[in-house]
Structure formats: structure tokens, C-alpha cells
Coordinates of C-alpha atoms in Angstrom, one line a residue:
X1 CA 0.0 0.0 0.0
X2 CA 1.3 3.2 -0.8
X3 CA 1.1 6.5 1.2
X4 CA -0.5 9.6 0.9
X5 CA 0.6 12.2 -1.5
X6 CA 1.4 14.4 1.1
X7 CA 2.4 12.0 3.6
X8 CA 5.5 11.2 0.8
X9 CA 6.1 14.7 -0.1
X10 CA 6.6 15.7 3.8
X11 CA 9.2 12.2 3.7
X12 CA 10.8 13.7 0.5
X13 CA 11.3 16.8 1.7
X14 CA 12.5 16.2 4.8
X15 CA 15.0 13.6 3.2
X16 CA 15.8 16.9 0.7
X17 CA 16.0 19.3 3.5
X18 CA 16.2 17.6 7.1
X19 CA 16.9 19.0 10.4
X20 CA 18.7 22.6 10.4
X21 CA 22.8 22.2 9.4
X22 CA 25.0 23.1 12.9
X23 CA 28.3 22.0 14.3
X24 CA 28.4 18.6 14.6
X25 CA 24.6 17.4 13.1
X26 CA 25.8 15.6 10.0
X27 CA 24.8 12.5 11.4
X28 CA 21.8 13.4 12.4
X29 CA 21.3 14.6 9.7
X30 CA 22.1 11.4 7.8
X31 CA 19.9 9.5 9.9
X32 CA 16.9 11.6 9.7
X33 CA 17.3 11.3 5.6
X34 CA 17.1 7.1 6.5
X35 CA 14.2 7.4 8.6
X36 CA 12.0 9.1 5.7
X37 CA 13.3 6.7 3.2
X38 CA 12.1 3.5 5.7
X39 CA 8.6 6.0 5.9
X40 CA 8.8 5.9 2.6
X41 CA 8.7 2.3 2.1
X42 CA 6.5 1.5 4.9
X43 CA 3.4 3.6 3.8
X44 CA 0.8 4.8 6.7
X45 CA -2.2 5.6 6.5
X46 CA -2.3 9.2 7.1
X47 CA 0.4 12.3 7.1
X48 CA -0.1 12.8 11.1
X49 CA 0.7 8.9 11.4
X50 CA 3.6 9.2 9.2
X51 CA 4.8 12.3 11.0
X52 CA 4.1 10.5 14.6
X53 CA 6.1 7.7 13.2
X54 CA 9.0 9.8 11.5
X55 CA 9.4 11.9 15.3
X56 CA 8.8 8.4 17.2
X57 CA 11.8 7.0 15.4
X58 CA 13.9 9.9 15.1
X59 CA 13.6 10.3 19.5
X60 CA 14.7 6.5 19.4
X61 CA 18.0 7.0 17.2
X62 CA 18.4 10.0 19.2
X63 CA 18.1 7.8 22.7
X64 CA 20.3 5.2 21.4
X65 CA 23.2 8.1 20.5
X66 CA 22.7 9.7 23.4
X67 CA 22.0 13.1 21.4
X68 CA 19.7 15.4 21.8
X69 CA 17.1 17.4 20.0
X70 CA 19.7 20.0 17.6
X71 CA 22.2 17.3 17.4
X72 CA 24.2 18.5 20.4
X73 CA 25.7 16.1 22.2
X74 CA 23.7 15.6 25.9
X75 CA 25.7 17.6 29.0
X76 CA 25.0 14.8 30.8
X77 CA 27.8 12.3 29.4
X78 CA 29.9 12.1 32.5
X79 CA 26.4 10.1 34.1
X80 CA 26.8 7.3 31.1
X81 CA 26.1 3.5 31.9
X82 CA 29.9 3.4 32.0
X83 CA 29.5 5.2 36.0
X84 CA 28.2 2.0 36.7
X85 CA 30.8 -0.2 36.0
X86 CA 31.6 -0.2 39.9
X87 CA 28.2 -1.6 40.2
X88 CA 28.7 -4.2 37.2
X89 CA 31.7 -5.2 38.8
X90 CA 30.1 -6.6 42.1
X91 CA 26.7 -7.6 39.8
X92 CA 24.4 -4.8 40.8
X93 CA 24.0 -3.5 38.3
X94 CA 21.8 -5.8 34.8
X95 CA 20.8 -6.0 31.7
X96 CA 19.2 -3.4 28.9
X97 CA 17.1 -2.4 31.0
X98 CA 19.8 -0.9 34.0
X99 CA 21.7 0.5 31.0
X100 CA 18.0 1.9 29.6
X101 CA 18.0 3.1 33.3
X102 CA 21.8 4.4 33.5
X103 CA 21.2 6.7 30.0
X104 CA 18.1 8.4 31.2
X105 CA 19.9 9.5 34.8
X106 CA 21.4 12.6 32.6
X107 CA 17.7 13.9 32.0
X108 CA 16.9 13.3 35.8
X109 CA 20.0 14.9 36.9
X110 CA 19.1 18.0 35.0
X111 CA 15.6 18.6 36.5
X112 CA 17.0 18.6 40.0
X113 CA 19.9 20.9 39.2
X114 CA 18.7 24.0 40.5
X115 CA 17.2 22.2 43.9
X116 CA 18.8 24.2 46.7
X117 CA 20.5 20.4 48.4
X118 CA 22.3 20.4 45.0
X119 CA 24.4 23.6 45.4
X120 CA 24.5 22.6 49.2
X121 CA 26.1 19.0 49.1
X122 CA 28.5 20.2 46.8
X123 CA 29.8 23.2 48.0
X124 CA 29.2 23.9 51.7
X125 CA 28.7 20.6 53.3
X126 CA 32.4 19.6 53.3
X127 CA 32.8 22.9 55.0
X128 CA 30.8 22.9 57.6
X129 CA 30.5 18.7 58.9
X130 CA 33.6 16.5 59.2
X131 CA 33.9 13.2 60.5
X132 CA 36.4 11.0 62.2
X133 CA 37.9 7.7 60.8
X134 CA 36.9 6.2 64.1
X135 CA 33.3 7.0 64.3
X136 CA 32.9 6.3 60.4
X137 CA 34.1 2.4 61.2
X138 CA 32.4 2.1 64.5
X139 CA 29.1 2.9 62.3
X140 CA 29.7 0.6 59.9
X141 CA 30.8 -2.7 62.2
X142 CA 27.2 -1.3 63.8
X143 CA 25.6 -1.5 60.2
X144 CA 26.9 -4.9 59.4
X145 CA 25.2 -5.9 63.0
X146 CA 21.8 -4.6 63.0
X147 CA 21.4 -5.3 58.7
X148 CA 23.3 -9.1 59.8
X149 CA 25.5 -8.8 56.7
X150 CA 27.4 -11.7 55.6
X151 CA 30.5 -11.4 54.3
X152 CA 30.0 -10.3 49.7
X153 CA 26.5 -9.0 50.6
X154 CA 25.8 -6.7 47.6
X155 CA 25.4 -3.1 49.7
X156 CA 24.0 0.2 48.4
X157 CA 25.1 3.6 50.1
X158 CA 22.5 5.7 49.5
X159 CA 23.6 9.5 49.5
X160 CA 27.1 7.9 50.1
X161 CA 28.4 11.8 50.2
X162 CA 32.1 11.8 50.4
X163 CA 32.0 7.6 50.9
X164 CA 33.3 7.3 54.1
X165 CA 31.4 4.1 55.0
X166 CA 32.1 2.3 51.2
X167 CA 35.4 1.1 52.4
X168 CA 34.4 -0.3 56.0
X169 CA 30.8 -1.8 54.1
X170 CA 32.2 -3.0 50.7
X171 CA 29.5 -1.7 49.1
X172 CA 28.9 0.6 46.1
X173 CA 27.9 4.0 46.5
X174 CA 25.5 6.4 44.8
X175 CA 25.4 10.1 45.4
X176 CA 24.9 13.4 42.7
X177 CA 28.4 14.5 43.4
X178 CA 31.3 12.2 42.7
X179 CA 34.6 15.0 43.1
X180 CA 35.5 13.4 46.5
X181 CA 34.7 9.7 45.8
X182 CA 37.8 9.1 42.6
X183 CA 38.9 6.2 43.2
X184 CA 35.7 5.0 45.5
X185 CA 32.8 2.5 43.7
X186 CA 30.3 5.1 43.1
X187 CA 28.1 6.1 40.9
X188 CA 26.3 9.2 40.0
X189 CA 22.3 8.9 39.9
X190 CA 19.5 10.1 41.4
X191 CA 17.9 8.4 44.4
X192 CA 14.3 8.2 43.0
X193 CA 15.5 6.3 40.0
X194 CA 17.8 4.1 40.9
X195 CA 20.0 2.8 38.2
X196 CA 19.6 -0.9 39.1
X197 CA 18.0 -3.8 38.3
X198 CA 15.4 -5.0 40.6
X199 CA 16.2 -7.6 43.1
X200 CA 19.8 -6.8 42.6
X201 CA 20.9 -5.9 46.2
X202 CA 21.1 -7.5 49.8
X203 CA 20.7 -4.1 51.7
X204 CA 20.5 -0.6 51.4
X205 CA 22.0 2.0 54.0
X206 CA 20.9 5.9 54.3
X207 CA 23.1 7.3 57.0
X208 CA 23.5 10.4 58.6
X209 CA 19.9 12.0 57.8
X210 CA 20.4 11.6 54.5
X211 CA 16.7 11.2 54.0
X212 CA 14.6 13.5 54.3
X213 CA 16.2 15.9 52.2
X214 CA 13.6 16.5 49.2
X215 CA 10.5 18.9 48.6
X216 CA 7.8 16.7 50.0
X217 CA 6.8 13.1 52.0
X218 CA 5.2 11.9 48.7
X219 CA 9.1 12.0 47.3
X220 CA 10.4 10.5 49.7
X221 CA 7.7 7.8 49.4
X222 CA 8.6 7.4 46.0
X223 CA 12.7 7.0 47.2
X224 CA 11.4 4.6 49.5
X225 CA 9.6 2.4 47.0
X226 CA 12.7 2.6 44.8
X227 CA 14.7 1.2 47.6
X228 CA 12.2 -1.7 47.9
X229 CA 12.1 -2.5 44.3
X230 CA 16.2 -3.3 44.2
X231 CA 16.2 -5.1 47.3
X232 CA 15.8 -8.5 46.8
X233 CA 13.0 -10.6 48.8
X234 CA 14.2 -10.5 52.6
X235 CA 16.5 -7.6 51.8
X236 CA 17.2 -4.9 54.2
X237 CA 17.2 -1.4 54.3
X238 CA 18.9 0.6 57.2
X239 CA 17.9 4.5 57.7
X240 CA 19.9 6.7 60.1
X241 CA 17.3 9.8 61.3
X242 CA 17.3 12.6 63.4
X243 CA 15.0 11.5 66.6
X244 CA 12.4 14.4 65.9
X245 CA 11.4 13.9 69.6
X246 CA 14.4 14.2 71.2
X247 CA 15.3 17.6 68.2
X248 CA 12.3 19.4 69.7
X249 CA 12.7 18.4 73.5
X250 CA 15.6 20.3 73.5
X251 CA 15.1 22.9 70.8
X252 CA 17.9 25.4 70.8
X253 CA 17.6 28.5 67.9
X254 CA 20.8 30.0 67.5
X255 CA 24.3 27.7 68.7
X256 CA 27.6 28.7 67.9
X257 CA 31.4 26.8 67.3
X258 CA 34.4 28.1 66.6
X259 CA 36.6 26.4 63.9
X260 CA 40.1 25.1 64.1
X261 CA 41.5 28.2 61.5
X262 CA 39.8 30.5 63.7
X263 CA 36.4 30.8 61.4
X264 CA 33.3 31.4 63.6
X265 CA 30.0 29.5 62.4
X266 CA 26.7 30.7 63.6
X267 CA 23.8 28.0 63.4
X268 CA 20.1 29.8 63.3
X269 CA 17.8 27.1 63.2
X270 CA 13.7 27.0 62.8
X271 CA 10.9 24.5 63.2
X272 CA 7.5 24.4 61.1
X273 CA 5.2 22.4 62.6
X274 CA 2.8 22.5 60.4
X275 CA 5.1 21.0 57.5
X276 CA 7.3 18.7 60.0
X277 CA 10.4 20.9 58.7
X278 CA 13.9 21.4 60.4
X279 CA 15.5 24.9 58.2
X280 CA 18.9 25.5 59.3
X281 CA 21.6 27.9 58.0
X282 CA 24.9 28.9 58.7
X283 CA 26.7 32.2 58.4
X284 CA 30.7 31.9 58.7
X285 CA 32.4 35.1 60.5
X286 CA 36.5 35.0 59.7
X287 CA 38.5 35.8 63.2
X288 CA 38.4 39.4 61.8
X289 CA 34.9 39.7 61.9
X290 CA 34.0 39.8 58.5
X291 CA 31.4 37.9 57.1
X292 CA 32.5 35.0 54.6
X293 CA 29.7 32.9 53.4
X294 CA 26.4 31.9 53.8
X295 CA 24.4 28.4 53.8
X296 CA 21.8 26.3 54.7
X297 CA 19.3 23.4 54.5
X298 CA 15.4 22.0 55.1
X299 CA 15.4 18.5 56.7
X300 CA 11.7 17.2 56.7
X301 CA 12.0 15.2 60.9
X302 CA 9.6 11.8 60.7
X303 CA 7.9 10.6 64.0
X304 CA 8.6 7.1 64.4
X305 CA 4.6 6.5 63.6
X306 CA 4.6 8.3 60.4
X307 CA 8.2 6.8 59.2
X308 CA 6.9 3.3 60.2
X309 CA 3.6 4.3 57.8
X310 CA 5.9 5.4 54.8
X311 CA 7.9 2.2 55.3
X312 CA 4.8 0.5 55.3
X313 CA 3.3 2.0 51.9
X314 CA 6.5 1.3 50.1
X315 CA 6.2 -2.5 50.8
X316 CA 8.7 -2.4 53.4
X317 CA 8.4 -3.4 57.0
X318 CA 9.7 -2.3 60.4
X319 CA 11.7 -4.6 62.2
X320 CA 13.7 -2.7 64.6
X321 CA 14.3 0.7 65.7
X322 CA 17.7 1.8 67.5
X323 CA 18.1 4.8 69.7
X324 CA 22.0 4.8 68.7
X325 CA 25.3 3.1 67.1
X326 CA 25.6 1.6 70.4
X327 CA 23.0 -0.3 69.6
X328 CA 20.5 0.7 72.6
X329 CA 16.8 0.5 71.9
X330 CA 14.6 3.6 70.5
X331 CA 13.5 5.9 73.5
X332 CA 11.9 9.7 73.0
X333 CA 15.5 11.0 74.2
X334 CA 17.6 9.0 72.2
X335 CA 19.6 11.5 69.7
X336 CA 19.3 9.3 66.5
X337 CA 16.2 7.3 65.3
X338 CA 17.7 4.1 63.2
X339 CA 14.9 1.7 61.7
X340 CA 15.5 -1.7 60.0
X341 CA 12.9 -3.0 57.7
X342 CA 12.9 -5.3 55.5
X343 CA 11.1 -6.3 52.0
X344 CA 7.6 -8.0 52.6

């Protein structure tokens, strides 16, 4: 059957004409002149299926390239499947689809580069938290305990920051930042769409309140859901929270520390009830009293009741809830709230 009149002149002149010439499109535009020839040969039945089917194929050459609309090459080519190669090495990571899933993070990673955590994780949170070797292994020997981790267990660090715990855990580690983990098995991705196949990993750990951190509970849903679909059956998942009891109990507004090089950093923080949120910032004072830099963050604090619901919704249950990396029980004064559960 052949096509329309119009439906083959549109293929003709787009094989005459094409997409616009620029710097670097002469392969798109040498595959857009194949894909009205195939349309040419196919037939449709109508000039708005042909140009459906001419844009449907052209978005799935352009996929496959990894090019975008213009021909320009996508800015997201440092978050190729090729970050995951840590993963692939210890099997995490499977399959077209994981690579399907791999390709797509550079889109993802764009729509979340102007949220305030990105600029904040990047460029002020070295500055202004620091941990010691010590207390980075004691948390880990504790992880390995409460997640009872046997030795090869396929471990995700969610939010692995600057990877202090990939070492201690052997696991692999997934942050949006990746200029202090060279060297480390991390990845770059986002944390609701987790490069991964499903069923891939023995536990997941989020330490350090690194949960919490995004615009609303219905995200943080979806990261738990995304957590349940690569554990596989039985699997684990370890979260390290703020206690929001013991946070208000003792509610202080304004604290203040001085720094080793002299830098003073004054800590205002504010608590909306009505939203559940934690906003903190920091203003950093050099020993001549001049004003250096500003930051700040907005950590959403669970209960235990409405964390335990979340869990819960996602397909994961609560097992056990620690008040510490001692491993003492939950109470309303314990300074941490770390909950175990596990995939139903």
C-alpha cells in the first residue's frame, strides 16, 4: 500500500531538507534522511501517522546516540552507563534495562539541578560537617550488625556523600556529586531512580539523615519504593534519622562553634510544625569579623509513627528501631532514630 501524497512529499522533503545544518549534526542529519526513506517504504495511513512515526523514530535514534534534539551532544555524558561499572563489577547492576536506566539519569540529573540540596552538598557541606575515621568504622561494624550482613552482601550507600562508609561496608555508592569519591565504587544517579536492576541488592543503608532531604513526603515515598524495588525478597534497608522527639525536647535556635582556623559559624535554626520541617543555616564570621559565606538546609523530621507508615506504603516493613550506634533500643531522648525493615 502506498502513502499519501502528502504523507510522501513531507518524507521527501524532509530527506531533501532535514533538520537545520550546525556543528556537529551531520549524522543526524544522515539519519533523519534514513528514517524518511524507511517511511517511505512503509506507507501509513495518514500524514499525522507518518509524522508521529518519523518523530517516534527519530527520539529513538536520538536515545540510542545519546543526542539530543539540535544534534548536540547531551551535558550529561559524565552520568553514562559506564559510571556503573563499579556496580557491574560486584553484579548490581543488569541488563538493557539498568543500562536503559543508566542513559536516562542525565535527564533526571538536569531537572533537580537547580534544587537548593544540590548547590548545598557540593559546596558547603564539606565545610561545615567533618567526621572521624573512628566514628565512620564504629558505624559501619554497627551497620553490618543490625542489617546481619554476611561477608559479599551486595550493599548500596544511598547518598554515600564523600564515601566514608564504602570502604568499612564494601558496598557501592550512589550520590549526585562524585569529586571526592575518585577512586571509590560510586556512581552518580538520582535516588528516586535508581540505576539498578530490581532484586539486585542484599541491603540498602541511608546514613547520617540523609533522608529527608527533598521537597515533599510523597518523594520521599517514591525513594522509599525505589529502595524496595532493588532489594531482593528479605532484603534490608537501614535508615539513620534525626529523633524528631528528642530535636524538639531540646530545641535550641541559635548555637555557635568556633573552627580550628579561627572561622566562627553561627547556626540559626527554625521548626515548622505544620510542615514537620527542620530549616537551618549557617553564616561563617573569619577571626576578623568579616562575614564570609552563607548556607543552609530544610530536613523534613519523621515521628517514628509516620516513618513506620511510609515504610509500610512502600512494601517495606519495620523490624527494629535503635536509639544509637551503640546499639541501645529507640526511646523519645535518644539522639538518633535508626529503623531496620525489611522487604515484605
Amino acid at each position: 500500500m502506498r502513502p499519501p501524497a502528502r504523507a510522501q512529499r513531507r518524507c521527501a522533503r524532509h530527506a531533501a531538507v532535514g533538520a537545520p545544518r550546525r556543528a556537529g549534526n551531520g549524522g543526524r542529519f544522515r539519519r533523519h534522511r534514513a528514517l524518511a526513506a524507511r517511511l517511505s517504504r512503509r506507507g501509513h495511513r495518514s500524514p499525522a501517522a507518518a509524522a508521529q512515526r518519523r518523530s517516534a523514530l527519530c527520539r529513538a535514534a536520538d536515545r540510542r546516540r545519546g543526542v539530543r534534539r539540535g544534534g548536540v551532544q547531551s551535558d550529561g555524558g559524565e552520568h553514562r552507563a559506564d559510571d556503573l561499572r563499579a556496580c557491574a563489577a560486584r553484579g548490581i547492576s543488569g541488563g538493557r534495562s539498568a543500562a536503559g536506566r543508566a542513559r536516562g539519569q542525565h535527564r533526571r540529573l538536569r531537572a533537580v539541578k537547580t534544587a537548593w540540596y544540590v548547590d548545598f552538598f557540593a559546596r558547603d557541606y564539606a565545610r561545615l560537617y567533618s567526621f572521624e575515621p573512628e566514628r565512620s568504622a564504629r558505624e559501619a561494624a554497627f551497620v553490618r550488625r543490625a542489617l546481619e550482613l554476611r561477608p559479599g552482601a551486595r550493599v548500596l550507600d544511598l547518598c554515600c556523600g564523600r564515601g566514608r562508609h564504602l570502604r568499612e561496608l564494601q558496598a557501592v555508592g550512589i550520590d549526585l556529586h562524585l569529586d571526592s569519591l575518585r577512586g571509590l565504587p560510586a556512581a552518580c544517579a538520582e535516588m528516586r531512580f535508581l540505576p539498578l536492576r530490581s532484586g539486585a541488592l542484599d541491603a540498602v543503608v541511608s546514613l547520617f539523615s540523609s533522608f529527608g532531604y527533598l521537597e515533599s513526603d510523597g518523594e520521599d515515598v517514591r525513594v522509599l519504593r525505589e529502595i524496595a524495588r532493588v532489594l531482593r525478597p528479605g532484603g534490608g534497608v537501614l535508615l539513620d534519622l534525626l529523633n524528631r522527639e528528642h530535636a524538639l525536647a531540646g530545641f535550641v535556635p541559635s548555637v555557635q562553634r568556633v573552627e580550628e582556623d579561627g572561622t566562627l559559624v553561627v547556626e540559626q535554626r527554625r521548626f515548622d510544625a505544620l510542615t514537620g520541617r527542620l530549616t537551618t543555616s549557617f553564616v561563617l564570621v573569619s577571626p576578623s569579623g568579616e562575614r564570609i559565606d552563607s548556607a543552609g538546609h530544610s530536613l523534613r523530621l519523621y515521628t517514628l509513627t509516620e516513618l513506620a507508615r511510609m515504610l509500610a506504603a512502600a512494601g517495606l516493613r519495620l523490624t527494629r528501631v535503635y536509639g544509637g550506634f551503640e546499639g541501645e533500643d529507640y526511646a523519645l531522648e535518644s539522639v538518633r532514630m535508626i529503623a531496620v525493615a525489611r522487604v515484605t
